[in-house]
Amino acid sequence: MAGRREQALDAAVRVLGSQGTRALTHRAVDAEGDLPAGTTSNYFRSRDALLSGILGRLLEQEKDAFAALAGEPHPVSADELAGRLGAMLRQLAGPARPMTLARYAIFVEAAHQKPMRLELLAWSRSLWSWAGEWLAALGSDRPEEHAREVLAFADGLLLHRLSRGGDGEFAPEASLAALLRALVEKPVDN
């Protein structure tokens, strides 16, 4: 069972992801988490402290998700990797939508707060290194650089889907596969 601090952070993620940054108050988090009044402010004295706590909680969850993904066998083709990334993006745009929206809101906050930005950058470097290993296995000659490009592209697809919606099926695999093939396949000399 999660402690009250984690309970408050999970509630804060839900508030942020479902109602936006303006709705994120200590009182709203207490109500969302069914916590006694004042609990959130006992753990996070300021809004900045709460935002920093949310970032830490989201990164913790992201690390767990990527650790599970990293434990799988390396993909053997661009299409296989595109399939895995596409499935992850559908999860993030569907059932995990509130958490994903909270993640993007925190990214915007990190742009204005150097300590949060540095924490996010440290995690990103780990992610680029891990993703670079998979791209190297597929033949990338610049795996970490390509990992940054692929993950930025995937984030763009996800953000576009979340912010602009769409009634049709979210099927990012073809776009991801095209990018991956362009990065890892060597041109044939004539």
PDB file of C-alpha atoms in Angstrom:
ATOM      1  CA  MET A   1       0.000   0.000   0.000  1.00  0.00           C
ATOM      2  CA  ALA A   2       1.321   3.399  -0.963  1.00  0.00           C
ATOM      3  CA  GLY A   3       2.158   5.891   1.753  1.00  0.00           C
ATOM      4  CA  ARG A   4       0.369   9.204   1.997  1.00  0.00           C
ATOM      5  CA  ARG A   5       3.148  11.029   0.136  1.00  0.00           C
ATOM      6  CA  GLU A   6       2.808   8.688  -2.863  1.00  0.00           C
ATOM      7  CA  GLN A   7      -0.975   8.850  -2.560  1.00  0.00           C
ATOM      8  CA  ALA A   8      -0.779  12.646  -2.761  1.00  0.00           C
ATOM      9  CA  LEU A   9       1.550  12.487  -5.771  1.00  0.00           C
ATOM     10  CA  ASP A  10      -0.685  10.043  -7.610  1.00  0.00           C
ATOM     11  CA  ALA A  11      -3.666  12.286  -6.911  1.00  0.00           C
ATOM     12  CA  ALA A  12      -1.673  15.315  -8.111  1.00  0.00           C
ATOM     13  CA  VAL A  13      -0.891  13.513 -11.378  1.00  0.00           C
ATOM     14  CA  ARG A  14      -4.603  12.790 -11.832  1.00  0.00           C
ATOM     15  CA  VAL A  15      -5.574  16.425 -11.129  1.00  0.00           C
ATOM     16  CA  LEU A  16      -2.908  17.774 -13.451  1.00  0.00           C
ATOM     17  CA  GLY A  17      -3.689  15.279 -16.211  1.00  0.00           C
ATOM     18  CA  SER A  18      -7.449  15.628 -16.080  1.00  0.00           C
ATOM     19  CA  GLN A  19      -7.912  19.321 -15.204  1.00  0.00           C
ATOM     20  CA  GLY A  20      -4.676  21.114 -16.154  1.00  0.00           C
ATOM     21  CA  THR A  21      -2.169  23.275 -14.332  1.00  0.00           C
ATOM     22  CA  ARG A  22      -4.652  25.885 -13.148  1.00  0.00           C
ATOM     23  CA  ALA A  23      -6.573  23.281 -11.182  1.00  0.00           C
ATOM     24  CA  LEU A  24      -3.460  21.967  -9.417  1.00  0.00           C
ATOM     25  CA  THR A  25      -3.787  23.146  -5.821  1.00  0.00           C
ATOM     26  CA  HIS A  26      -2.956  21.465  -2.551  1.00  0.00           C
ATOM     27  CA  ARG A  27      -6.658  21.435  -1.696  1.00  0.00           C
ATOM     28  CA  ALA A  28      -7.613  19.829  -5.038  1.00  0.00           C
ATOM     29  CA  VAL A  29      -4.971  17.134  -4.565  1.00  0.00           C
ATOM     30  CA  ASP A  30      -6.236  16.372  -1.042  1.00  0.00           C
ATOM     31  CA  ALA A  31      -9.779  16.059  -2.385  1.00  0.00           C
ATOM     32  CA  GLU A  32      -8.746  13.884  -5.361  1.00  0.00           C
ATOM     33  CA  GLY A  33      -6.669  11.608  -3.142  1.00  0.00           C
ATOM     34  CA  ASP A  34      -9.342  11.411  -0.437  1.00  0.00           C
ATOM     35  CA  LEU A  35      -6.724  12.753   1.972  1.00  0.00           C
ATOM     36  CA  PRO A  36      -7.304  14.808   5.112  1.00  0.00           C
ATOM     37  CA  ALA A  37      -7.151  18.552   4.479  1.00  0.00           C
ATOM     38  CA  GLY A  38      -3.571  19.819   4.619  1.00  0.00           C
ATOM     39  CA  THR A  39      -1.904  16.482   3.859  1.00  0.00           C
ATOM     40  CA  THR A  40      -0.459  17.557   0.508  1.00  0.00           C
ATOM     41  CA  SER A  41       0.888  20.837   1.894  1.00  0.00           C
ATOM     42  CA  ASN A  42       2.551  18.924   4.741  1.00  0.00           C
ATOM     43  CA  TYR A  43       4.628  17.017   2.184  1.00  0.00           C
ATOM     44  CA  PHE A  44       4.970  19.764  -0.423  1.00  0.00           C
ATOM     45  CA  ARG A  45       5.036  23.217   1.145  1.00  0.00           C
ATOM     46  CA  SER A  46       4.938  25.152  -2.128  1.00  0.00           C
ATOM     47  CA  ARG A  47       3.512  24.720  -5.587  1.00  0.00           C
ATOM     48  CA  ASP A  48       7.066  24.394  -6.939  1.00  0.00           C
ATOM     49  CA  ALA A  49       7.764  21.607  -4.452  1.00  0.00           C
ATOM     50  CA  LEU A  50       4.577  19.846  -5.551  1.00  0.00           C
ATOM     51  CA  LEU A  51       5.514  20.201  -9.231  1.00  0.00           C
ATOM     52  CA  SER A  52       8.980  18.829  -8.514  1.00  0.00           C
ATOM     53  CA  GLY A  53       7.425  15.920  -6.632  1.00  0.00           C
ATOM     54  CA  ILE A  54       5.127  15.191  -9.565  1.00  0.00           C
ATOM     55  CA  LEU A  55       8.101  15.178 -11.929  1.00  0.00           C
ATOM     56  CA  GLY A  56       9.886  12.685  -9.703  1.00  0.00           C
ATOM     57  CA  ARG A  57       6.805  10.463  -9.533  1.00  0.00           C
ATOM     58  CA  LEU A  58       6.300  10.548 -13.309  1.00  0.00           C
ATOM     59  CA  LEU A  59       9.959   9.768 -13.969  1.00  0.00           C
ATOM     60  CA  GLU A  60       9.761   6.870 -11.512  1.00  0.00           C
ATOM     61  CA  GLN A  61       6.780   5.449 -13.416  1.00  0.00           C
ATOM     62  CA  GLU A  62       8.458   6.070 -16.775  1.00  0.00           C
ATOM     63  CA  LYS A  63      11.638   4.317 -15.603  1.00  0.00           C
ATOM     64  CA  ASP A  64       9.612   1.286 -14.543  1.00  0.00           C
ATOM     65  CA  ALA A  65       7.846   1.167 -17.918  1.00  0.00           C
ATOM     66  CA  PHE A  66      11.072   1.468 -19.893  1.00  0.00           C
ATOM     67  CA  ALA A  67      12.849  -1.052 -17.658  1.00  0.00           C
ATOM     68  CA  ALA A  68      10.137  -3.577 -18.523  1.00  0.00           C
ATOM     69  CA  LEU A  69      10.485  -2.729 -22.213  1.00  0.00           C
ATOM     70  CA  ALA A  70      14.289  -2.925 -22.030  1.00  0.00           C
ATOM     71  CA  GLY A  71      14.008  -6.406 -20.539  1.00  0.00           C
ATOM     72  CA  GLU A  72      12.457  -7.673 -23.741  1.00  0.00           C
ATOM     73  CA  PRO A  73      14.661  -9.081 -26.513  1.00  0.00           C
ATOM     74  CA  HIS A  74      16.090  -6.462 -28.861  1.00  0.00           C
ATOM     75  CA  PRO A  75      13.901  -5.877 -31.916  1.00  0.00           C
ATOM     76  CA  VAL A  76      15.296  -7.444 -35.083  1.00  0.00           C
ATOM     77  CA  SER A  77      13.815  -4.963 -37.560  1.00  0.00           C
ATOM     78  CA  ALA A  78      12.662  -1.386 -37.883  1.00  0.00           C
ATOM     79  CA  ASP A  79       9.110  -2.672 -38.323  1.00  0.00           C
ATOM     80  CA  GLU A  80       9.269  -4.650 -35.080  1.00  0.00           C
ATOM     81  CA  LEU A  81      10.566  -1.653 -33.138  1.00  0.00           C
ATOM     82  CA  ALA A  82       7.913   0.559 -34.756  1.00  0.00           C
ATOM     83  CA  GLY A  83       5.282  -1.960 -33.629  1.00  0.00           C
ATOM     84  CA  ARG A  84       6.481  -1.858 -30.037  1.00  0.00           C
ATOM     85  CA  LEU A  85       6.683   1.944 -29.992  1.00  0.00           C
ATOM     86  CA  GLY A  86       3.270   2.245 -31.645  1.00  0.00           C
ATOM     87  CA  ALA A  87       1.671  -0.005 -29.030  1.00  0.00           C
ATOM     88  CA  MET A  88       3.258   2.086 -26.278  1.00  0.00           C
ATOM     89  CA  LEU A  89       2.004   5.333 -27.857  1.00  0.00           C
ATOM     90  CA  ARG A  90      -1.540   3.943 -28.126  1.00  0.00           C
ATOM     91  CA  GLN A  91      -1.433   3.056 -24.423  1.00  0.00           C
ATOM     92  CA  LEU A  92      -0.187   6.558 -23.573  1.00  0.00           C
ATOM     93  CA  ALA A  93      -2.854   8.217 -25.735  1.00  0.00           C
ATOM     94  CA  GLY A  94      -5.634   5.926 -24.489  1.00  0.00           C
ATOM     95  CA  PRO A  95      -5.801   4.367 -21.040  1.00  0.00           C
ATOM     96  CA  ALA A  96      -2.799   6.352 -19.732  1.00  0.00           C
ATOM     97  CA  ARG A  97      -4.005   9.660 -21.219  1.00  0.00           C
ATOM     98  CA  PRO A  98      -4.294  11.589 -17.902  1.00  0.00           C
ATOM     99  CA  MET A  99      -0.775  10.555 -16.882  1.00  0.00           C
ATOM    100  CA  THR A 100       0.545  11.531 -20.319  1.00  0.00           C
ATOM    101  CA  LEU A 101      -1.129  14.938 -20.166  1.00  0.00           C
ATOM    102  CA  ALA A 102       0.367  15.475 -16.701  1.00  0.00           C
ATOM    103  CA  ARG A 103       3.764  14.528 -18.130  1.00  0.00           C
ATOM    104  CA  TYR A 104       3.527  17.175 -20.836  1.00  0.00           C
ATOM    105  CA  ALA A 105       2.328  19.797 -18.363  1.00  0.00           C
ATOM    106  CA  ILE A 106       5.344  19.033 -16.176  1.00  0.00           C
ATOM    107  CA  PHE A 107       7.660  19.299 -19.194  1.00  0.00           C
ATOM    108  CA  VAL A 108       6.388  22.829 -19.794  1.00  0.00           C
ATOM    109  CA  GLU A 109       6.960  23.699 -16.136  1.00  0.00           C
ATOM    110  CA  ALA A 110      10.488  22.249 -16.351  1.00  0.00           C
ATOM    111  CA  ALA A 111      11.247  24.690 -19.158  1.00  0.00           C
ATOM    112  CA  HIS A 112      10.917  27.471 -16.575  1.00  0.00           C
ATOM    113  CA  GLN A 113      12.540  25.768 -13.579  1.00  0.00           C
ATOM    114  CA  LYS A 114      16.185  24.838 -13.917  1.00  0.00           C
ATOM    115  CA  PRO A 115      16.304  22.122 -11.192  1.00  0.00           C
ATOM    116  CA  MET A 116      13.379  20.306 -12.814  1.00  0.00           C
ATOM    117  CA  ARG A 117      14.933  20.750 -16.256  1.00  0.00           C
ATOM    118  CA  LEU A 118      18.225  19.229 -15.062  1.00  0.00           C
ATOM    119  CA  GLU A 119      16.425  16.246 -13.502  1.00  0.00           C
ATOM    120  CA  LEU A 120      14.505  15.688 -16.728  1.00  0.00           C
ATOM    121  CA  LEU A 121      17.686  15.957 -18.794  1.00  0.00           C
ATOM    122  CA  ALA A 122      19.468  13.373 -16.631  1.00  0.00           C
ATOM    123  CA  TRP A 123      16.612  10.911 -17.152  1.00  0.00           C
ATOM    124  CA  SER A 124      16.506  11.695 -20.871  1.00  0.00           C
ATOM    125  CA  ARG A 125      20.195  10.865 -21.239  1.00  0.00           C
ATOM    126  CA  SER A 126      19.575   7.441 -19.700  1.00  0.00           C
ATOM    127  CA  LEU A 127      16.661   6.898 -22.043  1.00  0.00           C
ATOM    128  CA  TRP A 128      18.652   7.954 -25.119  1.00  0.00           C
ATOM    129  CA  SER A 129      21.440   5.566 -24.149  1.00  0.00           C
ATOM    130  CA  TRP A 130      19.052   2.650 -23.686  1.00  0.00           C
ATOM    131  CA  ALA A 131      17.163   3.361 -26.928  1.00  0.00           C
ATOM    132  CA  GLY A 132      20.509   3.812 -28.681  1.00  0.00           C
ATOM    133  CA  GLU A 133      21.409   0.206 -27.862  1.00  0.00           C
ATOM    134  CA  TRP A 134      18.319  -1.011 -29.714  1.00  0.00           C
ATOM    135  CA  LEU A 135      19.032   1.241 -32.680  1.00  0.00           C
ATOM    136  CA  ALA A 136      22.665   0.080 -32.799  1.00  0.00           C
ATOM    137  CA  ALA A 137      21.396  -3.498 -32.938  1.00  0.00           C
ATOM    138  CA  LEU A 138      19.288  -2.474 -35.953  1.00  0.00           C
ATOM    139  CA  GLY A 139      22.317  -0.970 -37.710  1.00  0.00           C
ATOM    140  CA  SER A 140      22.362   2.701 -36.727  1.00  0.00           C
ATOM    141  CA  ASP A 141      25.784   4.279 -37.150  1.00  0.00           C
ATOM    142  CA  ARG A 142      24.829   7.101 -34.720  1.00  0.00           C
ATOM    143  CA  PRO A 143      22.590   5.272 -32.229  1.00  0.00           C
ATOM    144  CA  GLU A 144      22.212   7.863 -29.470  1.00  0.00           C
ATOM    145  CA  GLU A 145      21.611  10.708 -31.933  1.00  0.00           C
ATOM    146  CA  HIS A 146      19.063   8.574 -33.759  1.00  0.00           C
ATOM    147  CA  ALA A 147      17.447   7.587 -30.453  1.00  0.00           C
ATOM    148  CA  ARG A 148      16.913  11.253 -29.646  1.00  0.00           C
ATOM    149  CA  GLU A 149      15.319  11.812 -33.049  1.00  0.00           C
ATOM    150  CA  VAL A 150      13.037   8.775 -32.828  1.00  0.00           C
ATOM    151  CA  LEU A 151      11.880   9.584 -29.307  1.00  0.00           C
ATOM    152  CA  ALA A 152      11.286  13.245 -30.200  1.00  0.00           C
ATOM    153  CA  PHE A 153       9.265  12.140 -33.230  1.00  0.00           C
ATOM    154  CA  ALA A 154       7.261   9.698 -31.089  1.00  0.00           C
ATOM    155  CA  ASP A 155       6.606  12.447 -28.530  1.00  0.00           C
ATOM    156  CA  GLY A 156       5.446  14.730 -31.347  1.00  0.00           C
ATOM    157  CA  LEU A 157       3.035  12.107 -32.678  1.00  0.00           C
ATOM    158  CA  LEU A 158       1.671  11.575 -29.171  1.00  0.00           C
ATOM    159  CA  LEU A 159       1.339  15.269 -28.373  1.00  0.00           C
ATOM    160  CA  HIS A 160      -0.414  15.877 -31.694  1.00  0.00           C
ATOM    161  CA  ARG A 161      -2.869  13.070 -30.973  1.00  0.00           C
ATOM    162  CA  LEU A 162      -3.595  14.322 -27.455  1.00  0.00           C
ATOM    163  CA  SER A 163      -3.929  18.000 -28.311  1.00  0.00           C
ATOM    164  CA  ARG A 164      -5.818  17.696 -31.574  1.00  0.00           C
ATOM    165  CA  GLY A 165      -7.695  14.502 -30.921  1.00  0.00           C
ATOM    166  CA  GLY A 166      -8.970  12.420 -33.708  1.00  0.00           C
ATOM    167  CA  ASP A 167     -11.828  10.046 -34.082  1.00  0.00           C
ATOM    168  CA  GLY A 168      -9.940   7.546 -36.187  1.00  0.00           C
ATOM    169  CA  GLU A 169      -7.624   4.843 -35.021  1.00  0.00           C
ATOM    170  CA  PHE A 170      -4.251   6.004 -33.759  1.00  0.00           C
ATOM    171  CA  ALA A 171      -1.810   3.970 -35.852  1.00  0.00           C
ATOM    172  CA  PRO A 172       1.656   5.546 -35.672  1.00  0.00           C
ATOM    173  CA  GLU A 173       3.533   2.413 -36.739  1.00  0.00           C
ATOM    174  CA  ALA A 174       3.871   3.268 -40.445  1.00  0.00           C
ATOM    175  CA  SER A 175       5.350   6.706 -39.723  1.00  0.00           C
ATOM    176  CA  LEU A 176       7.663   5.314 -37.061  1.00  0.00           C
ATOM    177  CA  ALA A 177       8.802   2.476 -39.327  1.00  0.00           C
ATOM    178  CA  ALA A 178       9.553   4.891 -42.177  1.00  0.00           C
ATOM    179  CA  LEU A 179      11.690   7.048 -39.879  1.00  0.00           C
ATOM    180  CA  LEU A 180      13.466   4.039 -38.390  1.00  0.00           C
ATOM    181  CA  ARG A 181      14.229   2.560 -41.802  1.00  0.00           C
ATOM    182  CA  ALA A 182      15.591   5.914 -42.998  1.00  0.00           C
ATOM    183  CA  LEU A 183      17.906   6.049 -39.976  1.00  0.00           C
ATOM    184  CA  VAL A 184      19.196   2.485 -39.876  1.00  0.00           C
ATOM    185  CA  GLU A 185      19.148   1.178 -43.425  1.00  0.00           C
ATOM    186  CA  LYS A 186      22.225   1.879 -45.521  1.00  0.00           C
ATOM    187  CA  PRO A 187      21.691   3.224 -49.042  1.00  0.00           C
ATOM    188  CA  VAL A 188      22.520   0.806 -51.843  1.00  0.00           C
ATOM    189  CA  ASP A 189      25.341   1.976 -54.124  1.00  0.00           C
ATOM    190  CA  ASN A 190      24.534   1.922 -57.847  1.00  0.00           C
TER     191      ASN A 190
END
